[in-house]
Short mmCIF file of C-alpha atoms in Angstrom, two decimals:
data_model
loop_
_atom_site.label_atom_id
_atom_site.label_comp_id
_atom_site.label_asym_id
_atom_site.label_seq_id
_atom_site.Cartn_x
_atom_site.Cartn_y
_atom_site.Cartn_z
CA MET A 10 2.66 19.96 0.61
CA ASP A 11 6.01 18.79 -0.73
CA GLU A 12 7.80 20.13 2.35
CA LEU A 13 5.66 18.24 4.82
CA SER A 14 7.64 15.04 4.29
CA GLN A 15 10.79 16.70 5.68
CA ASP A 16 9.29 17.11 9.14
CA GLY A 17 9.59 14.26 11.64
CA ALA A 18 12.09 11.50 12.11
CA VAL A 19 12.07 9.98 8.64
CA GLU A 20 15.51 8.46 8.27
CA ASP A 21 15.31 6.24 5.23
CA ARG A 22 15.99 8.06 1.98
CA SER A 23 13.69 5.86 -0.12
CA LEU A 24 10.79 6.38 2.25
CA ARG A 25 11.52 10.09 2.41
CA ASP A 26 11.57 10.28 -1.39
CA ASP A 27 8.26 8.41 -1.69
CA ILE A 28 6.55 10.66 0.85
CA ARG A 29 8.01 13.78 -0.74
CA LEU A 30 6.79 12.68 -4.17
CA LEU A 31 3.26 11.91 -2.97
CA GLY A 32 3.18 15.15 -0.99
CA ARG A 33 4.23 17.13 -4.06
CA LEU A 34 1.58 15.45 -6.21
CA LEU A 35 -1.05 16.22 -3.59
CA GLY A 36 0.15 19.83 -3.42
CA ASP A 37 -0.06 20.15 -7.21
CA THR A 38 -3.59 18.75 -7.08
CA LEU A 39 -4.56 21.23 -4.38
CA CYS A 40 -3.16 24.15 -6.39
CA ASP A 41 -4.87 23.13 -9.62
CA LEU A 42 -8.27 22.21 -8.20
CA GLU A 43 -8.64 24.44 -5.12
CA GLY A 44 -6.44 27.37 -6.12
CA ARG A 45 -3.02 28.68 -5.17
CA ASN A 46 -4.46 30.62 -2.24
CA MET A 47 -5.83 27.46 -0.62
CA PHE A 48 -2.50 25.72 -1.11
CA GLU A 49 -0.73 28.59 0.65
CA VAL A 50 -3.27 28.48 3.50
CA VAL A 51 -2.63 24.78 4.00
CA GLU A 52 1.15 25.33 3.89
CA GLU A 53 0.99 28.11 6.44
CA ILE A 54 -1.13 25.98 8.78
CA ARG A 55 1.32 23.11 8.35
CA GLN A 56 4.43 25.18 8.99
CA THR A 57 2.85 26.83 12.04
CA ALA A 58 1.83 23.46 13.49
CA VAL A 59 5.37 22.15 12.92
CA ARG A 60 6.91 25.11 14.78
CA PHE A 61 4.61 24.54 17.71
CA ARG A 62 5.24 20.80 17.83
CA ARG A 63 9.01 21.03 17.32
CA ASP A 64 9.86 24.14 19.31
CA GLY A 65 6.93 24.54 21.70
CA ASP A 66 6.51 28.06 20.30
CA ALA A 67 3.63 29.73 22.18
CA GLY A 68 3.32 32.37 19.46
CA ALA A 69 2.94 29.61 16.88
CA SER A 70 0.11 28.11 18.94
CA ALA A 71 -1.73 31.42 19.00
CA HIS A 72 -1.17 31.97 15.28
CA PHE A 73 -2.34 28.43 14.55
CA SER A 74 -5.63 29.05 16.36
CA GLU A 75 -6.04 32.35 14.55
CA LEU A 76 -5.52 30.71 11.16
CA LEU A 77 -8.14 28.06 11.87
CA ASP A 78 -10.65 30.60 13.19
CA GLN A 79 -10.43 32.57 9.94
CA LEU A 80 -11.52 29.63 7.78
CA ASP A 81 -15.05 29.42 6.47
CA ILE A 82 -16.76 26.02 6.19
CA ALA A 83 -15.63 25.31 2.62
CA GLU A 84 -12.03 26.27 3.40
CA ALA A 85 -12.01 24.22 6.58
CA ILE A 86 -13.21 21.18 4.65
CA SER A 87 -10.42 21.63 2.09
CA VAL A 88 -7.82 21.91 4.86
CA VAL A 89 -9.11 18.79 6.60
CA ARG A 90 -9.15 16.85 3.32
CA ALA A 91 -5.62 17.97 2.45
CA PHE A 92 -4.14 16.74 5.73
CA ALA A 93 -6.28 13.60 5.76
CA TYR A 94 -5.17 12.62 2.26
CA PHE A 95 -1.55 13.38 3.02
CA SER A 96 -1.71 11.12 6.06
CA LEU A 97 -3.34 8.43 3.93
CA LEU A 98 -0.66 8.68 1.23
CA ALA A 99 2.15 8.76 3.81
CA ASN A 100 0.75 5.60 5.42
CA ILE A 101 0.76 3.87 2.04
CA ALA A 102 4.38 4.90 1.54
CA GLU A 103 5.32 3.63 5.01
CA ASP A 104 3.58 0.29 4.41
CA HIS A 105 5.41 -0.03 1.11
CA HIS A 106 8.69 0.85 2.81
CA ARG A 107 8.21 -1.87 5.43
CA GLN A 108 7.65 -4.43 2.67
CA ARG A 109 10.68 -3.15 0.79
CA SER A 110 12.86 -3.27 3.90
CA TRP A 111 11.67 -6.79 4.65
CA ARG A 112 12.55 -7.95 1.13
CA GLU A 113 15.97 -6.29 1.28
CA GLU A 114 16.68 -7.84 4.67
CA ARG A 115 15.82 -11.27 3.30
CA MET A 116 18.23 -10.71 0.42
CA ARG A 117 21.06 -9.63 2.75
CA SER A 118 20.65 -12.37 5.34
CA ASP A 119 20.18 -16.12 5.31
CA GLN A 120 18.56 -15.92 8.74
CA ALA A 121 14.84 -16.58 8.87
CA GLU A 122 12.90 -13.61 10.18
CA GLN A 123 11.17 -14.04 13.51
CA GLY A 124 7.51 -14.86 12.96
CA SER A 125 8.07 -16.15 9.43
CA LEU A 126 6.96 -19.53 8.14
CA LYS A 127 10.59 -20.50 7.60
CA ARG A 128 11.46 -19.70 11.21
CA ALA A 129 8.55 -21.83 12.42
CA ILE A 130 9.71 -24.83 10.36
CA LEU A 131 13.32 -24.39 11.46
CA SER A 132 12.17 -24.29 15.07
CA LEU A 133 10.33 -27.58 14.61
CA LYS A 134 13.40 -29.11 12.98
CA ASP A 135 15.71 -27.83 15.74
CA ALA A 136 13.36 -29.37 18.32
CA GLY A 137 13.91 -32.77 16.69
CA ILE A 138 10.37 -33.10 15.32
CA ASP A 139 10.32 -35.44 12.33
CA VAL A 140 8.98 -34.11 9.02
CA ARG A 141 6.39 -36.90 8.94
CA GLU A 142 5.01 -35.63 12.23
CA VAL A 143 4.90 -32.07 10.88
CA ARG A 144 2.99 -33.21 7.81
CA ARG A 145 0.65 -35.27 9.98
CA MET A 146 -0.02 -32.25 12.18
CA LEU A 147 -0.74 -30.01 9.19
CA ALA A 148 -3.03 -32.66 7.69
CA HIS A 149 -5.20 -32.41 10.82
CA SER A 150 -4.99 -28.61 11.15
CA TYR A 151 -7.70 -26.17 10.16
CA ILE A 152 -6.87 -22.47 10.44
CA SER A 153 -9.74 -20.23 9.41
CA PRO A 154 -9.53 -16.43 9.42
CA VAL A 155 -13.14 -15.23 9.19
CA LEU A 156 -14.33 -12.10 7.39
CA THR A 157 -16.97 -10.19 9.32
CA ALA A 158 -19.20 -7.33 8.22
CA HIS A 159 -18.82 -3.91 9.81
CA PRO A 160 -21.93 -1.77 9.32
CA THR A 161 -20.05 1.26 10.67
CA GLU A 162 -17.48 1.08 7.87
CA VAL A 163 -17.97 4.23 5.80
CA GLN A 164 -14.89 4.15 3.56
CA ARG A 165 -15.83 3.30 0.02
CA LYS A 166 -14.37 0.58 -2.17
CA SER A 167 -13.53 3.31 -4.68
CA ILE A 168 -11.10 4.79 -2.15
CA LEU A 169 -9.64 1.38 -1.36
CA ASP A 170 -9.07 0.80 -5.08
CA ARG A 171 -7.13 4.05 -5.35
CA GLN A 172 -4.99 3.11 -2.34
CA ILE A 173 -4.17 -0.24 -3.91
CA ALA A 174 -3.27 1.48 -7.18
CA VAL A 175 -0.91 3.94 -5.42
CA ALA A 176 0.81 1.09 -3.55
CA ARG A 177 1.22 -0.89 -6.79
CA LEU A 178 2.74 2.10 -8.60
CA LEU A 179 5.19 2.74 -5.77
CA ALA A 180 6.31 -0.88 -6.03
CA GLU A 181 6.77 -0.54 -9.80
CA ARG A 182 8.81 2.62 -9.24
CA ASP A 183 11.35 0.61 -7.20
CA ARG A 184 12.38 -1.57 -10.13
CA PRO A 185 16.09 -0.92 -10.71
CA GLU A 186 15.94 -1.41 -14.50
CA LEU A 187 13.56 1.52 -15.05
CA SER A 188 14.67 4.25 -17.43
CA GLY A 189 14.07 7.91 -16.74
CA ASP A 190 11.09 7.88 -19.09
CA ASP A 191 9.67 4.82 -17.31
CA ARG A 192 9.88 6.56 -13.95
CA LEU A 193 8.25 9.66 -15.41
CA GLU A 194 5.32 7.57 -16.70
CA ILE A 195 4.86 6.00 -13.28
CA GLU A 196 4.89 9.41 -11.62
CA GLU A 197 2.29 10.61 -14.11
CA ALA A 198 0.16 7.58 -13.24
CA LEU A 199 0.58 8.41 -9.55
CA ALA A 200 -0.52 11.98 -10.26
CA ARG A 201 -3.68 10.65 -11.92
CA GLU A 202 -4.43 8.45 -8.92
CA VAL A 203 -3.90 11.28 -6.43
CA ARG A 204 -6.08 13.63 -8.45
CA THR A 205 -8.78 10.96 -8.79
CA LEU A 206 -8.57 10.37 -5.06
CA TRP A 207 -9.09 14.07 -4.35
CA GLN A 208 -12.13 14.25 -6.63
CA THR A 209 -13.75 11.04 -5.33
CA ARG A 210 -16.28 11.18 -2.53
CA ALA A 211 -14.49 9.62 0.45
CA LEU A 212 -17.44 8.60 2.59
CA ARG A 213 -20.69 6.81 1.98
CA VAL A 214 -23.74 9.06 2.03
CA VAL A 215 -26.02 6.15 2.90
CA LYS A 216 -25.52 3.18 5.15
CA PRO A 217 -23.99 0.27 3.22
CA SER A 218 -26.30 -2.62 2.53
CA VAL A 219 -25.41 -6.23 3.19
CA ILE A 220 -24.93 -6.61 -0.58
CA ASP A 221 -22.32 -3.81 -0.41
CA GLU A 222 -20.57 -5.65 2.41
CA ILE A 223 -20.53 -8.86 0.35
CA GLU A 224 -18.98 -7.06 -2.62
CA ASN A 225 -16.36 -5.43 -0.38
CA ALA A 226 -15.40 -8.82 1.01
CA LEU A 227 -15.07 -10.25 -2.49
CA ALA A 228 -12.66 -7.43 -3.33
CA TYR A 229 -10.31 -8.72 -0.63
CA PHE A 230 -10.47 -12.19 -2.14
CA ARG A 231 -9.56 -10.77 -5.53
CA SER A 232 -6.61 -8.75 -4.23
CA THR A 233 -5.22 -11.18 -1.64
CA PHE A 234 -6.70 -14.55 -0.73
CA LEU A 235 -7.16 -16.06 -4.20
CA SER A 236 -3.45 -15.68 -4.95
CA GLU A 237 -1.82 -15.64 -1.53
CA LEU A 238 -3.46 -18.63 0.20
CA PRO A 239 -2.36 -21.11 -2.50
CA ARG A 240 1.09 -19.50 -2.50
CA LEU A 241 1.30 -19.96 1.27
CA HIS A 242 0.67 -23.70 0.95
CA VAL A 243 3.18 -24.05 -1.88
CA THR A 244 5.78 -22.16 0.16
CA CYS A 245 5.18 -24.43 3.13
CA GLU A 246 5.66 -27.53 0.98
CA LYS A 247 8.88 -26.19 -0.48
CA LEU A 248 10.25 -25.21 2.92
CA LEU A 249 9.54 -28.65 4.35
CA ASP A 250 11.30 -30.28 1.41
CA ARG A 251 14.26 -27.90 1.55
CA GLU A 252 14.85 -27.73 5.29
CA TYR A 253 14.38 -31.44 5.84
CA SER A 254 16.31 -32.32 2.65
CA GLN A 255 13.51 -34.49 1.33
CA ARG A 256 11.65 -34.68 -1.96
CA LYS A 257 8.13 -35.31 -0.83
CA GLY A 258 6.22 -32.29 -2.02
CA TRP A 259 2.64 -32.18 -3.29
CA GLN A 260 1.32 -33.68 -0.06
CA LEU A 261 -0.10 -30.83 1.99
CA GLY A 262 -3.84 -30.26 2.06
CA ALA A 263 -5.48 -26.89 2.63
CA PHE A 264 -4.83 -26.27 6.31
CA VAL A 265 -5.77 -22.57 5.94
CA ARG A 266 -9.22 -21.70 4.60
CA VAL A 267 -10.99 -18.35 4.81
CA GLY A 268 -14.47 -18.24 6.33
CA SER A 269 -17.12 -15.55 6.27
CA TRP A 270 -20.07 -14.26 8.28
CA ILE A 271 -21.12 -11.83 5.58
CA GLY A 272 -24.49 -12.78 4.17
CA GLY A 273 -25.21 -15.33 6.90
CA ASP A 274 -24.94 -13.33 10.14
CA ARG A 275 -28.52 -12.59 11.16
CA ASP A 276 -27.80 -11.89 14.82
CA GLY A 277 -29.19 -8.38 15.22
CA ASN A 278 -29.33 -7.73 11.48
CA PRO A 279 -32.86 -8.01 10.07
CA PHE A 280 -31.60 -7.26 6.55
CA VAL A 281 -29.91 -10.66 6.21
CA ASN A 282 -32.58 -12.91 4.76
CA ARG A 283 -32.95 -15.75 2.31
CA GLU A 284 -32.36 -13.53 -0.72
CA VAL A 285 -29.18 -12.07 0.77
CA LEU A 286 -27.82 -15.51 1.64
CA GLU A 287 -28.55 -16.73 -1.89
CA HIS A 288 -26.76 -13.69 -3.31
CA ALA A 289 -23.73 -14.27 -1.07
CA LEU A 290 -23.44 -17.92 -2.06
CA SER A 291 -23.86 -17.19 -5.76
CA ALA A 292 -21.47 -14.20 -5.77
CA GLN A 293 -18.77 -16.18 -3.99
CA SER A 294 -19.14 -19.12 -6.34
CA ARG A 295 -19.05 -16.91 -9.45
CA LEU A 296 -15.84 -15.28 -8.26
CA VAL A 297 -13.99 -18.52 -7.61
CA PHE A 298 -15.09 -19.95 -10.98
CA GLU A 299 -13.86 -16.78 -12.70
CA HIS A 300 -10.49 -17.38 -11.07
CA TYR A 301 -10.36 -21.04 -12.08
CA LEU A 302 -11.39 -20.33 -15.66
CA GLU A 303 -8.74 -17.64 -15.94
CA GLN A 304 -6.05 -19.95 -14.53
CA VAL A 305 -7.01 -22.93 -16.70
CA HIS A 306 -6.98 -20.70 -19.79
CA ALA A 307 -3.52 -19.41 -18.84
CA LEU A 308 -2.32 -22.98 -18.25
CA GLY A 309 -3.35 -23.88 -21.76
CA ALA A 310 -1.08 -21.15 -23.09
CA GLU A 311 1.78 -22.34 -20.85
CA LEU A 312 1.61 -26.05 -21.73
CA PRO A 313 2.06 -26.41 -25.51
CA LEU A 314 4.11 -29.58 -24.90
CA SER A 315 4.23 -31.75 -28.01
CA LEU A 316 4.16 -35.53 -28.32
CA ILE A 317 7.13 -35.10 -30.63
CA ASN A 318 9.21 -34.16 -27.58
CA VAL A 319 7.53 -35.65 -24.50
CA ARG A 320 5.98 -38.84 -23.25
CA ILE A 321 2.65 -38.73 -21.41
CA ALA A 322 0.75 -40.92 -18.99
CA SER A 323 -2.12 -43.02 -20.33
CA GLU A 324 -4.52 -41.17 -18.00
CA LEU A 325 -3.57 -37.86 -19.61
CA LYS A 326 -4.04 -39.36 -23.08
CA ALA A 327 -7.56 -40.42 -22.13
CA LEU A 328 -8.31 -36.97 -20.68
CA ALA A 329 -7.09 -35.29 -23.87
CA GLN A 330 -9.21 -37.59 -26.01
CA ARG A 331 -12.32 -36.50 -24.10
CA SER A 332 -11.78 -32.88 -25.17
CA PRO A 333 -14.88 -31.50 -26.96
CA LYS A 334 -12.82 -29.94 -29.74
CA GLU A 335 -10.35 -31.67 -32.03
CA SER A 336 -8.03 -29.37 -33.97
CA GLU A 337 -5.30 -30.56 -36.31
CA GLN A 338 -3.05 -27.90 -34.80
CA ARG A 339 -3.51 -29.45 -31.33
CA LEU A 340 -3.39 -33.18 -32.11
CA ASP A 341 0.21 -33.46 -30.85
CA GLU A 342 -0.43 -31.19 -27.78
CA PRO A 343 -2.17 -33.42 -25.22
CA TYR A 344 -1.92 -31.02 -22.30
CA ARG A 345 -3.61 -28.25 -24.22
CA ARG A 346 -6.29 -30.63 -25.49
CA ALA A 347 -6.91 -31.86 -21.95
CA LEU A 348 -7.18 -28.28 -20.65
CA ILE A 349 -9.65 -27.36 -23.39
CA GLY A 350 -11.87 -30.11 -22.00
CA VAL A 351 -11.28 -29.05 -18.40
CA TYR A 352 -12.21 -25.47 -19.29
CA ALA A 353 -15.39 -26.65 -21.04
CA ARG A 354 -16.46 -28.69 -17.99
CA LEU A 355 -15.70 -25.75 -15.68
CA ALA A 356 -17.72 -23.35 -17.84
CA CYS A 357 -20.66 -25.74 -17.90
CA THR A 358 -20.42 -26.20 -14.11
CA THR A 359 -20.53 -22.51 -13.31
CA GLU A 360 -23.38 -21.92 -15.77
CA ARG A 361 -25.39 -24.65 -14.07
CA LEU A 362 -24.53 -23.63 -10.50
CA ASN A 363 -24.68 -19.87 -10.91
CA ALA A 364 -27.20 -19.38 -13.74
CA GLY A 365 -24.93 -17.24 -15.87
CA ARG A 366 -22.71 -17.51 -18.89
CA VAL A 367 -18.94 -17.16 -18.72
CA GLN A 368 -17.18 -14.30 -20.48
CA ARG A 369 -14.77 -16.47 -22.48
CA GLN A 370 -16.87 -19.20 -24.04
CA ALA A 371 -15.70 -22.82 -24.07
CA ALA A 372 -14.64 -24.51 -27.29
CA GLY A 373 -17.50 -26.98 -27.03
CA LYS A 374 -20.10 -28.62 -24.83
CA ALA A 375 -19.12 -30.83 -21.91
CA GLU A 376 -20.56 -32.42 -18.81
CA PRO A 377 -20.38 -30.33 -15.61
CA TYR A 378 -18.14 -31.44 -12.79
CA PRO A 379 -20.03 -33.22 -9.99
CA SER A 380 -17.66 -31.81 -7.39
CA ALA A 381 -14.55 -29.71 -6.86
CA GLU A 382 -12.69 -32.95 -6.17
CA ALA A 383 -13.50 -34.17 -9.70
CA PHE A 384 -12.04 -30.93 -11.11
CA ARG A 385 -8.96 -31.38 -8.94
CA ASP A 386 -8.62 -34.99 -10.09
CA ASP A 387 -8.31 -33.81 -13.69
CA LEU A 388 -5.64 -31.31 -12.67
CA CYS A 389 -3.84 -34.10 -10.80
CA THR A 390 -3.86 -36.12 -14.02
CA LEU A 391 -1.92 -33.33 -15.72
CA ARG A 392 0.42 -33.00 -12.75
CA ASP A 393 1.14 -36.72 -12.44
CA SER A 394 1.89 -37.02 -16.15
CA LEU A 395 4.35 -34.14 -15.93
CA LEU A 396 6.04 -35.55 -12.81
CA ALA A 397 6.41 -38.97 -14.41
CA ASN A 398 7.92 -37.60 -17.62
CA GLY A 399 10.56 -35.06 -16.65
CA GLY A 400 8.21 -32.14 -16.18
CA ALA A 401 8.47 -31.58 -12.41
CA VAL A 402 9.74 -28.02 -12.86
CA ILE A 403 6.84 -27.21 -15.19
CA ALA A 404 4.33 -28.82 -12.83
CA GLY A 405 5.66 -26.69 -9.98
CA GLY A 406 4.35 -23.45 -11.43
CA ARG A 407 0.79 -22.30 -12.07
CA LEU A 408 -0.56 -25.86 -11.98
CA ARG A 409 0.70 -26.46 -8.46
CA THR A 410 -0.75 -23.18 -7.25
CA LEU A 411 -4.10 -23.91 -8.90
CA LEU A 412 -4.30 -27.32 -7.22
CA HIS A 413 -3.90 -25.64 -3.84
CA ALA A 414 -6.52 -23.05 -4.77
CA VAL A 415 -9.06 -25.79 -5.48
CA SER A 416 -8.26 -27.44 -2.14
CA ALA A 417 -8.68 -24.15 -0.29
CA PHE A 418 -11.71 -22.68 -2.08
CA GLY A 419 -13.63 -25.56 -3.66
CA PHE A 420 -16.55 -24.39 -5.78
CA HIS A 421 -17.84 -22.14 -2.97
CA LEU A 422 -14.85 -19.86 -2.17
CA ALA A 423 -15.53 -19.63 1.57
CA PRO A 424 -17.85 -21.28 4.12
CA ILE A 425 -20.58 -18.90 5.32
CA ASP A 426 -21.47 -19.15 8.99
CA LEU A 427 -25.21 -18.93 9.56
CA ARG A 428 -25.39 -17.03 12.84
CA GLN A 429 -28.48 -16.17 14.84
CA ASN A 430 -29.31 -15.23 18.40
CA SER A 431 -30.16 -18.34 20.43
CA ASP A 432 -33.35 -16.68 21.72
CA VAL A 433 -34.66 -16.48 18.16
CA HIS A 434 -33.96 -20.15 17.56
CA ALA A 435 -35.61 -21.03 20.86
CA ARG A 436 -38.78 -19.20 19.82
CA VAL A 437 -38.74 -20.82 16.39
CA VAL A 438 -38.28 -24.31 17.82
CA ALA A 439 -41.02 -23.65 20.37
CA GLU A 440 -43.46 -22.60 17.64
CA ILE A 441 -42.66 -25.61 15.48
CA LEU A 442 -43.09 -28.02 18.39
CA THR A 443 -46.33 -26.34 19.45
CA ARG A 444 -47.80 -26.51 15.93
CA ALA A 445 -46.77 -30.17 15.74
CA ALA A 446 -48.48 -30.80 19.10
CA THR A 447 -45.22 -32.20 20.45
CA ALA A 448 -44.20 -29.82 23.25
CA PRO A 449 -46.49 -26.84 23.79
CA ALA A 450 -44.42 -25.60 26.76
CA TYR A 451 -40.92 -25.88 25.24
CA LEU A 452 -39.76 -22.46 26.46
CA GLU A 453 -40.66 -23.37 30.05
CA LEU A 454 -38.40 -26.44 30.05
CA GLU A 455 -35.00 -26.50 31.71
CA GLU A 456 -31.95 -26.75 29.44
CA THR A 457 -31.44 -30.46 30.15
CA GLU A 458 -35.09 -31.13 29.38
CA ARG A 459 -34.86 -29.23 26.09
CA VAL A 460 -31.78 -31.21 25.09
CA ALA A 461 -33.49 -34.52 25.88
CA LEU A 462 -36.61 -33.54 23.93
CA LEU A 463 -34.67 -32.39 20.87
CA THR A 464 -32.48 -35.49 20.97
CA ARG A 465 -35.56 -37.71 20.88
CA GLU A 466 -36.99 -35.77 17.97
CA LEU A 467 -33.74 -36.04 16.01
CA GLU A 468 -33.83 -39.81 16.44
CA THR A 469 -37.20 -40.07 14.69
CA SER A 470 -38.00 -39.66 11.00
CA ARG A 471 -41.28 -37.86 11.67
CA PRO A 472 -41.27 -34.39 10.04
CA LEU A 473 -42.00 -31.48 12.36
CA VAL A 474 -42.55 -28.80 9.71
CA SER A 475 -45.55 -28.92 7.39
CA PRO A 476 -46.04 -26.92 4.18
CA PHE A 477 -49.74 -26.68 5.08
CA VAL A 478 -49.17 -24.79 8.35
CA ARG A 479 -48.90 -21.00 8.41
CA TYR A 480 -46.06 -19.96 10.71
CA SER A 481 -45.11 -16.55 12.08
CA ASP A 482 -42.94 -14.25 9.98
CA GLU A 483 -39.96 -14.94 12.24
CA THR A 484 -40.27 -18.71 11.94
CA THR A 485 -40.93 -18.51 8.20
CA SER A 486 -37.78 -16.44 7.73
CA GLU A 487 -35.63 -18.84 9.74
CA LEU A 488 -37.02 -21.87 7.95
CA ALA A 489 -36.24 -20.19 4.63
CA ILE A 490 -32.61 -19.80 5.68
CA PHE A 491 -32.37 -23.47 6.56
CA GLY A 492 -34.10 -24.31 3.28
CA ILE A 493 -31.32 -22.53 1.41
CA ALA A 494 -28.73 -24.47 3.43
CA VAL A 495 -30.46 -27.76 2.56
CA ARG A 496 -30.54 -26.93 -1.15
CA GLN A 497 -26.91 -25.79 -1.04
CA THR A 498 -25.75 -29.10 0.38
CA ALA A 499 -27.76 -30.90 -2.32
CA ARG A 500 -25.77 -29.13 -5.04
CA PRO A 501 -22.50 -30.58 -6.36
CA ARG A 502 -20.13 -31.07 -3.46
CA THR A 503 -17.83 -28.09 -3.14
CA SER A 504 -14.87 -29.47 -1.22
CA SER A 505 -13.96 -31.59 1.75
CA ALA A 506 -15.09 -28.69 3.94
CA SER A 507 -18.74 -27.78 4.28
CA SER A 508 -19.82 -24.62 2.50
CA ALA A 509 -22.05 -23.47 5.32
CA GLY A 510 -21.74 -23.50 9.07
CA PHE A 511 -24.29 -22.93 11.81
CA ILE A 512 -23.76 -20.85 14.93
#
């Protein structure tokens, strides 16, 4: 299929080369695994289709139909897979090319691209809006893209992983400093990915469960949100400082936070229950703690600053002294000592919240954090000491990004909306009120009457639900969901944003 990339209006040489390479690797895979005859069948079908599309050749149309009619089921499946995978690989190459072109355009021009964050800030500046007003607006902004589950999604995570790997290898192949041997190794890695892709089942054979949907969503956090959302906030801070010629960074809160319906959306989905919600909350929390622990460990390696060469704030000195492990090799490295303690508290927090042990054990025992804000306060202690003692450049790296991650994700990663059809809630409320002998005809009331009744009940401290009453399965299930929400809010506070919403 190495010739397929030459058909069509592909003008850019780099894109053409990428598509030709991927097409050749797919062709080699087809030859090796399906046989030379199948490769030649696919090529003949391709060339015939091209003649018909390009020249309107009626004979090509007839020959094309004849070729397809001659295929048995197994051959037809191989043909379909070959063209489907080529289209998939070509799309990856085109996406990569758009990113490459965007980067090259940014390098060639000082003009901010339309739709970019820089263009938005320049537009505000050109309109005469003061930077203090911009910061005030962002402080009161809450942008929340929400992940939703799609039960009809049949593509597997295994296929998505291969796509990500191909895109990453194409990006590595663009590095100008690569030697010929380096490029050959990357092409061999691409060949392995293409061959693995061909031999991996593309579609699910059973309907994905809600647990599958939760894991798929977490994969997007791993590959994008955990790194890109903090970077977005850092970029915004830097742009405001640069374009307005001010030095007032470190002031933006998390005005973009990702939300989720997955694991809490019960509207029409009977498989979302208490156990699923508990799994979603725990899985999300484990993932964000894994990220924090990894980042704190990396920070420890990056901050070997010695008291021989730097001054520190008294708050940092106190934080370092609370570290659970004292090593003679670290006595003059307060930042590392402080981070050893931060890591120990994080590890203890996730073990307590998520009932599991961390992979990289802490150096000693420590008290868990009562909230994500307490964790962030310790990071701010490191940051403030660096800023006050000539370390602003150092503080502007991983530490700055991690601070924004904590603001955006807390200890919960993403709020989960608890959605349910209003008719279900009406029936549940009606049953509860009937069993409590409060309003036996709740469903017959007008909307204004229901609101008045519920308002009165909310103003009293009298409980409506009794553990000694047996409710219907529907009401029991809904009460269990709300029970999880109550227990979740009783856990250590996760961030300034609630970790669960109700719709």
